[in-house]
mmCIF file of C-alpha atoms and ligand atoms in Angstrom:
data_model
loop_
_atom_site.group_PDB
_atom_site.id
_atom_site.type_symbol
_atom_site.label_atom_id
_atom_site.label_comp_id
_atom_site.label_asym_id
_atom_site.label_seq_id
_atom_site.Cartn_x
_atom_site.Cartn_y
_atom_site.Cartn_z
ATOM 1 C CA MET A 1 112.490 135.875 110.518
ATOM 2 C CA THR A 2 111.618 134.397 106.602
ATOM 3 C CA ASN A 3 108.113 132.382 106.541
ATOM 4 C CA LYS A 4 108.516 129.505 104.809
ATOM 5 C CA VAL A 5 107.175 129.002 101.428
ATOM 6 C CA ALA A 6 105.456 126.278 98.961
ATOM 7 C CA LEU A 7 104.187 125.766 95.515
ATOM 8 C CA VAL A 8 101.071 124.266 94.399
ATOM 9 C CA THR A 9 100.608 124.249 90.871
ATOM 10 C CA GLY A 10 96.606 123.940 89.836
ATOM 11 C CA SER A 11 95.666 125.669 92.766
ATOM 12 C CA SER A 12 92.926 128.012 91.546
ATOM 13 C CA ARG A 13 90.532 125.105 91.996
ATOM 14 C CA GLY A 14 90.311 121.293 93.138
ATOM 15 C CA ILE A 15 92.869 118.934 94.927
ATOM 16 C CA GLY A 16 95.245 121.859 94.602
ATOM 17 C CA LYS A 17 93.507 125.034 96.208
ATOM 18 C CA GLU A 18 92.784 122.913 98.789
ATOM 19 C CA ILE A 19 96.174 121.949 99.271
ATOM 20 C CA ALA A 20 97.538 125.688 99.388
ATOM 21 C CA LEU A 21 94.519 126.399 101.793
ATOM 22 C CA ARG A 22 96.104 123.661 104.382
ATOM 23 C CA LEU A 23 99.857 124.799 103.690
ATOM 24 C CA ALA A 24 98.070 128.378 104.567
ATOM 25 C CA LYS A 25 96.789 126.456 108.011
ATOM 26 C CA GLU A 26 100.338 125.173 109.097
ATOM 27 C CA GLY A 27 101.573 128.596 108.846
ATOM 28 C CA TYR A 28 103.446 128.161 105.421
ATOM 29 C CA ASP A 29 103.212 131.172 102.569
ATOM 30 C CA LEU A 30 101.651 129.876 99.468
ATOM 31 C CA VAL A 31 102.565 130.286 95.810
ATOM 32 C CA ILE A 32 98.965 129.824 93.679
ATOM 33 C CA ASN A 33 100.062 128.565 90.307
ATOM 34 C CA TYR A 34 97.144 128.816 87.176
ATOM 35 C CA ALA A 35 96.713 128.546 83.721
ATOM 36 C CA ARG A 36 93.051 129.964 82.317
ATOM 37 C CA SER A 37 90.637 130.730 86.587
ATOM 38 C CA LYS A 38 92.533 133.819 87.224
ATOM 39 C CA ASN A 39 89.408 134.776 89.175
ATOM 40 C CA ALA A 40 89.652 131.279 90.739
ATOM 41 C CA ALA A 41 93.273 131.878 91.612
ATOM 42 C CA LEU A 42 92.812 135.150 92.965
ATOM 43 C CA GLU A 43 90.013 134.451 96.010
ATOM 44 C CA THR A 44 92.286 131.632 96.685
ATOM 45 C CA ALA A 45 94.718 133.896 97.437
ATOM 46 C CA ALA A 46 91.830 135.994 99.110
ATOM 47 C CA GLU A 47 91.516 132.846 101.210
ATOM 48 C CA ILE A 48 95.169 132.796 101.996
ATOM 49 C CA GLU A 49 95.881 136.105 103.156
ATOM 50 C CA ALA A 50 92.274 136.149 105.376
ATOM 51 C CA LEU A 51 94.465 133.210 106.962
ATOM 52 C CA GLY A 52 97.157 136.305 107.508
ATOM 53 C CA ARG A 53 99.759 134.213 104.938
ATOM 54 C CA ARG A 54 101.635 135.832 101.705
ATOM 55 C CA ALA A 55 100.099 134.679 98.310
ATOM 56 C CA LEU A 56 101.209 135.265 94.803
ATOM 57 C CA VAL A 57 99.349 134.837 92.086
ATOM 58 C CA VAL A 58 101.611 133.138 89.100
ATOM 59 C CA LYS A 59 99.709 132.530 85.244
ATOM 60 C CA ALA A 60 102.174 129.838 83.850
ATOM 61 C CA ASN A 61 101.037 127.435 81.278
ATOM 62 C CA VAL A 62 103.163 124.544 83.199
ATOM 63 C CA GLY A 63 103.025 121.860 80.497
ATOM 64 C CA ASP A 64 106.130 125.386 78.842
ATOM 65 C CA VAL A 65 109.018 125.365 79.977
ATOM 66 C CA ASP A 66 109.727 129.225 79.581
ATOM 67 C CA LYS A 67 106.366 129.663 81.246
ATOM 68 C CA ILE A 68 107.794 128.068 84.491
ATOM 69 C CA ASN A 69 111.341 129.699 84.580
ATOM 70 C CA HIS A 70 109.424 132.648 84.812
ATOM 71 C CA MET A 71 107.379 131.441 87.889
ATOM 72 C CA PHE A 72 110.643 130.718 89.689
ATOM 73 C CA GLU A 73 111.860 133.635 88.367
ATOM 74 C CA GLN A 74 109.210 135.756 90.051
ATOM 75 C CA ILE A 75 109.211 133.383 93.007
ATOM 76 C CA GLU A 76 112.775 134.066 93.882
ATOM 77 C CA GLN A 77 112.203 137.960 93.567
ATOM 78 C CA GLU A 78 108.576 137.618 95.544
ATOM 79 C CA PHE A 79 110.341 135.007 98.741
ATOM 80 C CA GLY A 80 113.479 133.954 97.843
ATOM 81 C CA ARG A 81 113.118 130.744 98.922
ATOM 82 C CA LEU A 82 111.110 127.428 98.098
ATOM 83 C CA ASP A 83 110.391 124.793 101.270
ATOM 84 C CA ILE A 84 107.523 122.950 99.165
ATOM 85 C CA PHE A 85 106.777 122.354 95.819
ATOM 86 C CA VAL A 86 103.198 120.183 94.681
ATOM 87 C CA ASN A 87 103.005 119.847 91.368
ATOM 88 C CA ASN A 88 99.039 119.423 90.857
ATOM 89 C CA ALA A 89 98.356 120.561 87.631
ATOM 90 C CA ALA A 90 97.062 118.072 85.232
ATOM 91 C CA SER A 91 95.254 118.182 82.222
ATOM 92 C CA GLY A 92 94.570 115.758 79.607
ATOM 93 C CA VAL A 93 92.538 114.682 76.549
ATOM 94 C CA GLN A 94 90.125 112.082 76.765
ATOM 95 C CA ARG A 95 90.183 109.905 73.818
ATOM 96 C CA PRO A 96 90.599 106.055 72.796
ATOM 97 C CA ALA A 97 94.067 105.228 71.754
ATOM 98 C CA MET A 98 93.316 105.467 68.001
ATOM 99 C CA GLU A 99 91.349 108.612 67.854
ATOM 100 C CA LEU A 100 94.870 110.187 69.638
ATOM 101 C CA GLU A 101 96.355 112.543 67.535
ATOM 102 C CA GLU A 102 100.308 114.035 68.316
ATOM 103 C CA LYS A 103 98.850 117.314 69.235
ATOM 104 C CA HIS A 104 96.897 115.184 72.370
ATOM 105 C CA TRP A 105 99.933 113.554 73.137
ATOM 106 C CA ASP A 106 102.037 116.564 73.299
ATOM 107 C CA TRP A 107 99.367 118.682 74.729
ATOM 108 C CA THR A 108 99.033 115.664 77.864
ATOM 109 C CA MET A 109 102.824 114.900 78.107
ATOM 110 C CA ASN A 110 103.410 118.511 78.160
ATOM 111 C CA ILE A 111 101.517 119.361 81.453
ATOM 112 C CA ASN A 112 101.454 116.232 83.474
ATOM 113 C CA SER A 113 104.977 114.669 83.124
ATOM 114 C CA LYS A 114 107.262 117.513 81.314
ATOM 115 C CA ALA A 115 106.080 120.283 84.238
ATOM 116 C CA LEU A 116 107.307 117.538 86.902
ATOM 117 C CA LEU A 117 111.324 117.471 85.760
ATOM 118 C CA PHE A 118 111.210 121.018 85.328
ATOM 119 C CA CYS A 119 109.247 122.495 88.055
ATOM 120 C CA ALA A 120 111.662 120.130 90.028
ATOM 121 C CA GLN A 121 115.181 121.037 88.441
ATOM 122 C CA GLN A 122 114.256 124.652 89.658
ATOM 123 C CA ALA A 123 112.396 124.098 93.075
ATOM 124 C CA ALA A 124 115.771 122.279 93.387
ATOM 125 C CA LYS A 125 117.742 125.267 92.778
ATOM 126 C CA LEU A 126 115.750 127.892 95.603
ATOM 127 C CA MET A 127 115.488 124.808 97.912
ATOM 128 C CA GLU A 128 119.653 123.924 98.563
ATOM 129 C CA LYS A 129 119.102 127.547 99.213
ATOM 130 C CA SER A 130 117.560 126.352 102.664
ATOM 131 C CA GLY A 131 119.527 123.016 102.836
ATOM 132 C CA LYS A 132 116.433 121.149 102.104
ATOM 133 C CA GLY A 133 112.615 120.751 100.650
ATOM 134 C CA LYS A 134 109.699 118.170 99.975
ATOM 135 C CA ILE A 135 108.466 117.405 96.407
ATOM 136 C CA VAL A 136 104.978 115.666 96.140
ATOM 137 C CA SER A 137 103.202 115.191 93.182
ATOM 138 C CA ILE A 138 99.663 114.177 92.278
ATOM 139 C CA SER A 139 98.797 111.141 90.276
ATOM 140 C CA SER A 140 95.920 108.773 90.053
ATOM 141 C CA LEU A 141 94.789 104.956 89.222
ATOM 142 C CA GLY A 142 95.046 105.204 85.410
ATOM 143 C CA SER A 143 99.000 105.434 85.686
ATOM 144 C CA ILE A 144 98.460 101.580 86.895
ATOM 145 C CA ARG A 145 94.908 100.459 85.371
ATOM 146 C CA TYR A 146 92.907 100.485 82.270
ATOM 147 C CA LEU A 147 90.762 104.055 82.034
ATOM 148 C CA GLU A 148 88.600 104.183 79.474
ATOM 149 C CA ASN A 149 89.876 107.254 77.114
ATOM 150 C CA TYR A 150 92.704 107.970 79.981
ATOM 151 C CA THR A 151 95.279 106.250 77.251
ATOM 152 C CA ALA A 152 97.319 109.976 77.067
ATOM 153 C CA VAL A 153 96.714 110.675 80.890
ATOM 154 C CA GLY A 154 97.011 107.508 82.433
ATOM 155 C CA VAL A 155 100.995 107.616 80.171
ATOM 156 C CA SER A 156 101.870 110.463 81.424
ATOM 157 C CA LYS A 157 100.668 109.627 85.178
ATOM 158 C CA ALA A 158 102.932 106.681 84.949
ATOM 159 C CA ALA A 159 105.556 109.102 83.184
ATOM 160 C CA LEU A 160 105.130 111.655 86.169
ATOM 161 C CA GLU A 161 105.631 108.338 89.189
ATOM 162 C CA ALA A 162 108.697 107.331 86.877
ATOM 163 C CA LEU A 163 110.509 110.385 87.895
ATOM 164 C CA THR A 164 109.297 110.446 90.818
ATOM 165 C CA ARG A 165 111.751 107.272 91.661
ATOM 166 C CA TYR A 166 114.356 109.145 89.590
ATOM 167 C CA LEU A 167 114.280 112.489 91.727
ATOM 168 C CA ALA A 168 113.821 111.271 94.815
ATOM 169 C CA VAL A 169 117.881 108.970 94.114
ATOM 170 C CA GLU A 170 118.961 112.310 92.719
ATOM 171 C CA PHE A 171 117.573 114.857 94.995
ATOM 172 C CA SER A 172 118.374 112.641 98.569
ATOM 173 C CA ALA A 173 122.064 113.645 97.411
ATOM 174 C CA LYS A 174 120.089 118.024 98.122
ATOM 175 C CA ASN A 175 118.102 116.290 101.331
ATOM 176 C CA ILE A 176 114.886 117.326 99.189
ATOM 177 C CA VAL A 177 112.593 114.065 99.643
ATOM 178 C CA VAL A 178 110.064 113.641 96.669
ATOM 179 C CA ASN A 179 107.054 111.055 96.500
ATOM 180 C CA ALA A 180 103.834 111.027 94.884
ATOM 181 C CA VAL A 181 100.735 110.444 96.041
ATOM 182 C CA SER A 182 97.970 108.728 93.425
ATOM 183 C CA GLY A 183 94.552 108.737 93.639
ATOM 184 C CA GLY A 184 90.735 106.973 92.915
ATOM 185 C CA ALA A 185 88.058 109.150 91.425
ATOM 186 C CA VAL A 186 87.187 112.529 93.635
ATOM 187 C CA ASP A 187 84.141 114.524 91.833
ATOM 188 C CA THR A 188 86.130 117.854 90.885
ATOM 189 C CA GLU A 189 85.889 119.505 88.123
ATOM 190 C CA ALA A 190 88.322 117.315 86.028
ATOM 191 C CA LEU A 191 85.510 115.051 85.905
ATOM 192 C CA ALA A 192 83.447 117.208 83.842
ATOM 193 C CA HIS A 193 85.864 116.939 80.991
ATOM 194 C CA PHE A 194 85.668 112.623 81.223
ATOM 195 C CA PRO A 195 82.757 111.873 78.246
ATOM 196 C CA ASN A 196 82.484 108.750 80.867
ATOM 197 C CA ARG A 197 82.187 110.928 84.109
ATOM 198 C CA GLU A 198 78.140 110.119 85.519
ATOM 199 C CA GLU A 199 79.456 105.822 84.734
ATOM 200 C CA MET A 200 83.037 106.497 86.628
ATOM 201 C CA LEU A 201 81.116 107.853 89.349
ATOM 202 C CA ALA A 202 78.480 105.267 89.648
ATOM 203 C CA GLU A 203 81.614 102.846 89.869
ATOM 204 C CA ALA A 204 83.516 104.552 92.494
ATOM 205 C CA ARG A 205 80.406 104.902 94.724
ATOM 206 C CA GLU A 206 79.071 101.479 94.523
ATOM 207 C CA LYS A 207 82.481 99.699 94.329
ATOM 208 C CA THR A 208 84.937 101.270 96.689
ATOM 209 C CA PRO A 209 85.451 98.352 99.312
ATOM 210 C CA ALA A 210 85.584 101.779 101.745
ATOM 211 C CA GLY A 211 82.036 102.194 101.461
ATOM 212 C CA LYS A 212 82.505 105.658 99.869
ATOM 213 C CA MET A 213 84.889 107.912 97.496
ATOM 214 C CA VAL A 214 87.148 109.550 97.721
ATOM 215 C CA GLU A 215 86.905 113.147 98.957
ATOM 216 C CA ILE A 216 89.506 115.792 97.996
ATOM 217 C CA ASP A 217 90.645 115.515 102.324
ATOM 218 C CA ASP A 218 91.481 112.591 101.482
ATOM 219 C CA ILE A 219 94.382 113.271 98.844
ATOM 220 C CA VAL A 220 94.733 116.235 100.773
ATOM 221 C CA ASN A 221 95.866 114.031 103.845
ATOM 222 C CA ALA A 222 97.904 111.946 102.381
ATOM 223 C CA VAL A 223 99.886 114.866 100.793
ATOM 224 C CA MET A 224 100.146 116.900 104.174
ATOM 225 C CA PHE A 225 102.094 113.541 105.578
ATOM 226 C CA LEU A 226 104.400 113.055 103.114
ATOM 227 C CA LEU A 227 105.103 117.323 102.934
ATOM 228 C CA GLY A 228 105.865 116.856 107.018
ATOM 229 C CA ASP A 229 109.081 115.889 109.330
ATOM 230 C CA GLY A 230 107.497 112.139 110.264
ATOM 231 C CA SER A 231 107.558 110.891 106.537
ATOM 232 C CA ASP A 232 111.160 111.816 105.604
ATOM 233 C CA MET A 233 112.341 108.205 104.911
ATOM 234 C CA ILE A 234 109.458 107.574 102.136
ATOM 235 C CA ARG A 235 111.151 107.962 98.857
ATOM 236 C CA GLY A 236 110.182 108.077 95.273
ATOM 237 C CA GLN A 237 106.617 106.079 96.052
ATOM 238 C CA THR A 238 103.320 106.851 95.323
ATOM 239 C CA ILE A 239 101.058 105.877 97.943
ATOM 240 C CA ILE A 240 97.697 105.006 96.559
ATOM 241 C CA VAL A 241 94.182 106.534 98.542
ATOM 242 C CA ASP A 242 91.429 104.810 96.721
ATOM 243 C CA GLY A 243 89.571 103.583 99.231
ATOM 244 C CA GLY A 244 90.749 100.165 97.412
ATOM 245 C CA ILE A 245 88.919 99.455 94.718
ATOM 246 C CA SER A 246 92.367 99.558 92.623
ATOM 247 C CA LEU A 247 92.420 96.176 94.997
ATOM 248 C CA LEU A 248 89.942 94.175 92.997
ATOM 249 C CA VAL A 249 89.590 93.202 89.287
HETATM 250 N N1 LIG B 301 89.352 114.242 90.054
HETATM 251 C C1 LIG B 301 90.018 113.392 90.424
HETATM 252 O O1 LIG B 301 88.806 112.417 90.085
HETATM 253 C C2 LIG B 301 91.381 113.181 90.294
HETATM 254 C C3 LIG B 301 92.019 111.502 90.835
HETATM 255 C C4 LIG B 301 92.947 111.325 90.775
HETATM 256 C C5 LIG B 301 93.865 112.242 90.692
HETATM 257 N N2 LIG B 301 93.297 113.657 90.585
HETATM 258 C C6 LIG B 301 94.518 113.892 89.785
HETATM 259 O O2 LIG B 301 94.681 115.599 90.697
HETATM 260 C C7 LIG B 301 94.819 116.573 90.909
HETATM 261 C C8 LIG B 301 94.509 117.647 90.507
HETATM 262 O O3 LIG B 301 93.154 117.237 89.652
HETATM 263 P P1 LIG B 301 91.674 118.105 89.984
HETATM 264 O O4 LIG B 301 90.645 116.842 90.370
HETATM 265 O O5 LIG B 301 91.406 119.317 91.288
HETATM 266 O O6 LIG B 301 91.003 118.769 88.813
HETATM 267 P P2 LIG B 301 90.974 120.256 88.600
HETATM 268 O O7 LIG B 301 89.808 120.600 89.897
HETATM 269 O O8 LIG B 301 90.555 120.154 86.576
HETATM 270 O O9 LIG B 301 91.635 121.361 88.907
HETATM 271 C C9 LIG B 301 93.421 121.767 87.574
HETATM 272 C C10 LIG B 301 93.697 122.382 88.383
HETATM 273 O O10 LIG B 301 95.049 122.405 87.231
HETATM 274 C C11 LIG B 301 95.221 123.973 86.478
HETATM 275 N N3 LIG B 301 95.337 123.453 85.722
HETATM 276 C C12 LIG B 301 95.703 122.748 84.514
HETATM 277 N N4 LIG B 301 96.438 122.663 83.724
HETATM 278 C C13 LIG B 301 97.202 124.172 83.649
HETATM 279 C C14 LIG B 301 97.898 123.802 82.796
HETATM 280 N N5 LIG B 301 98.595 123.980 81.516
HETATM 281 N N6 LIG B 301 99.061 125.359 84.092
HETATM 282 C C15 LIG B 301 98.900 125.025 85.160
HETATM 283 N N7 LIG B 301 97.836 125.043 85.856
HETATM 284 C C16 LIG B 301 97.081 123.669 85.077
HETATM 285 C C17 LIG B 301 93.933 124.464 86.454
HETATM 286 O O11 LIG B 301 93.708 125.590 86.520
HETATM 287 P P3 LIG B 301 92.768 126.659 85.118
HETATM 288 O O12 LIG B 301 91.840 126.311 85.605
HETATM 289 O O13 LIG B 301 93.575 127.853 85.896
HETATM 290 O O14 LIG B 301 93.999 126.168 84.425
HETATM 291 C C18 LIG B 301 93.741 124.361 88.075
HETATM 292 O O15 LIG B 301 93.841 124.835 89.000
HETATM 293 C C19 LIG B 301 95.302 116.459 89.293
HETATM 294 O O16 LIG B 301 97.183 116.166 89.277
HETATM 295 C C20 LIG B 301 95.018 115.181 89.022
HETATM 296 O O17 LIG B 301 95.001 114.520 87.847
HETATM 297 C C21 LIG B 301 92.028 114.262 90.036
#
């Protein structure tokens, strides 16, 4: 019996790590991908192995297509299959539009948008071997509304959501289901890069209609729903998990 395998990009820390751990608890073997945080990636892998599952740790900057292709070669060699791909890794330069340089734009778009296309192409080839698969990307509210300093990331997330719709249509013929989950502010290390971190957190705490901030588990629960069997007829959608804050003017 070969076990089912899931790849979560950016699973050394934060939301990606918790998605990987939840998938391990559901019985999946995991591919843990990271760019810089080797020790954190190894710690995630150790936690997965302690749950009785296998973990392959792959260092790969997903903004680089050669690195993506090398990562998938390693997945094929180690497991020979892929059932789930969670496109979670993200980065980005936080600046007002007038201060963005070409390299900032390219960095952000490559990691947050381009990676989905070129990882999904490789994932689909492996998923076709078992006749089905599921892909979920993680987006953010900046794709649909203004967030201060968030121009490059917001646009990259809008592209990710549009690409999710295109892939959902074309991959349906391969029996691969493609969706996304978009979240309101979650207090992870990612927010350390926001010049206006404290204001963002205060706004989220005070204004979220649900009366509390979104937590990592809220995002993970939505991802697991989309990865599960009960959601097969949801295609190309971005489910917003924000406690209602994006409904406010
Ligand atoms: N936190 C929020 O408020 C929030 C809200 C909505 C949506 N999201 C989305 O949720 C996802 C996870 O966010 P998070 O808050 O968990 O972020 P985080 O704590 O900063 O973690 C980011 C993860 O992505 C990895 N990563 C970054 N650049 C990478 C690259 N080029 N190649 C491969 N891996 C890379 C990091 O690994 P290394 O440390 O090894 O670089 C790390 O594992 C992102 O898509 C983010 O946009 C976050």
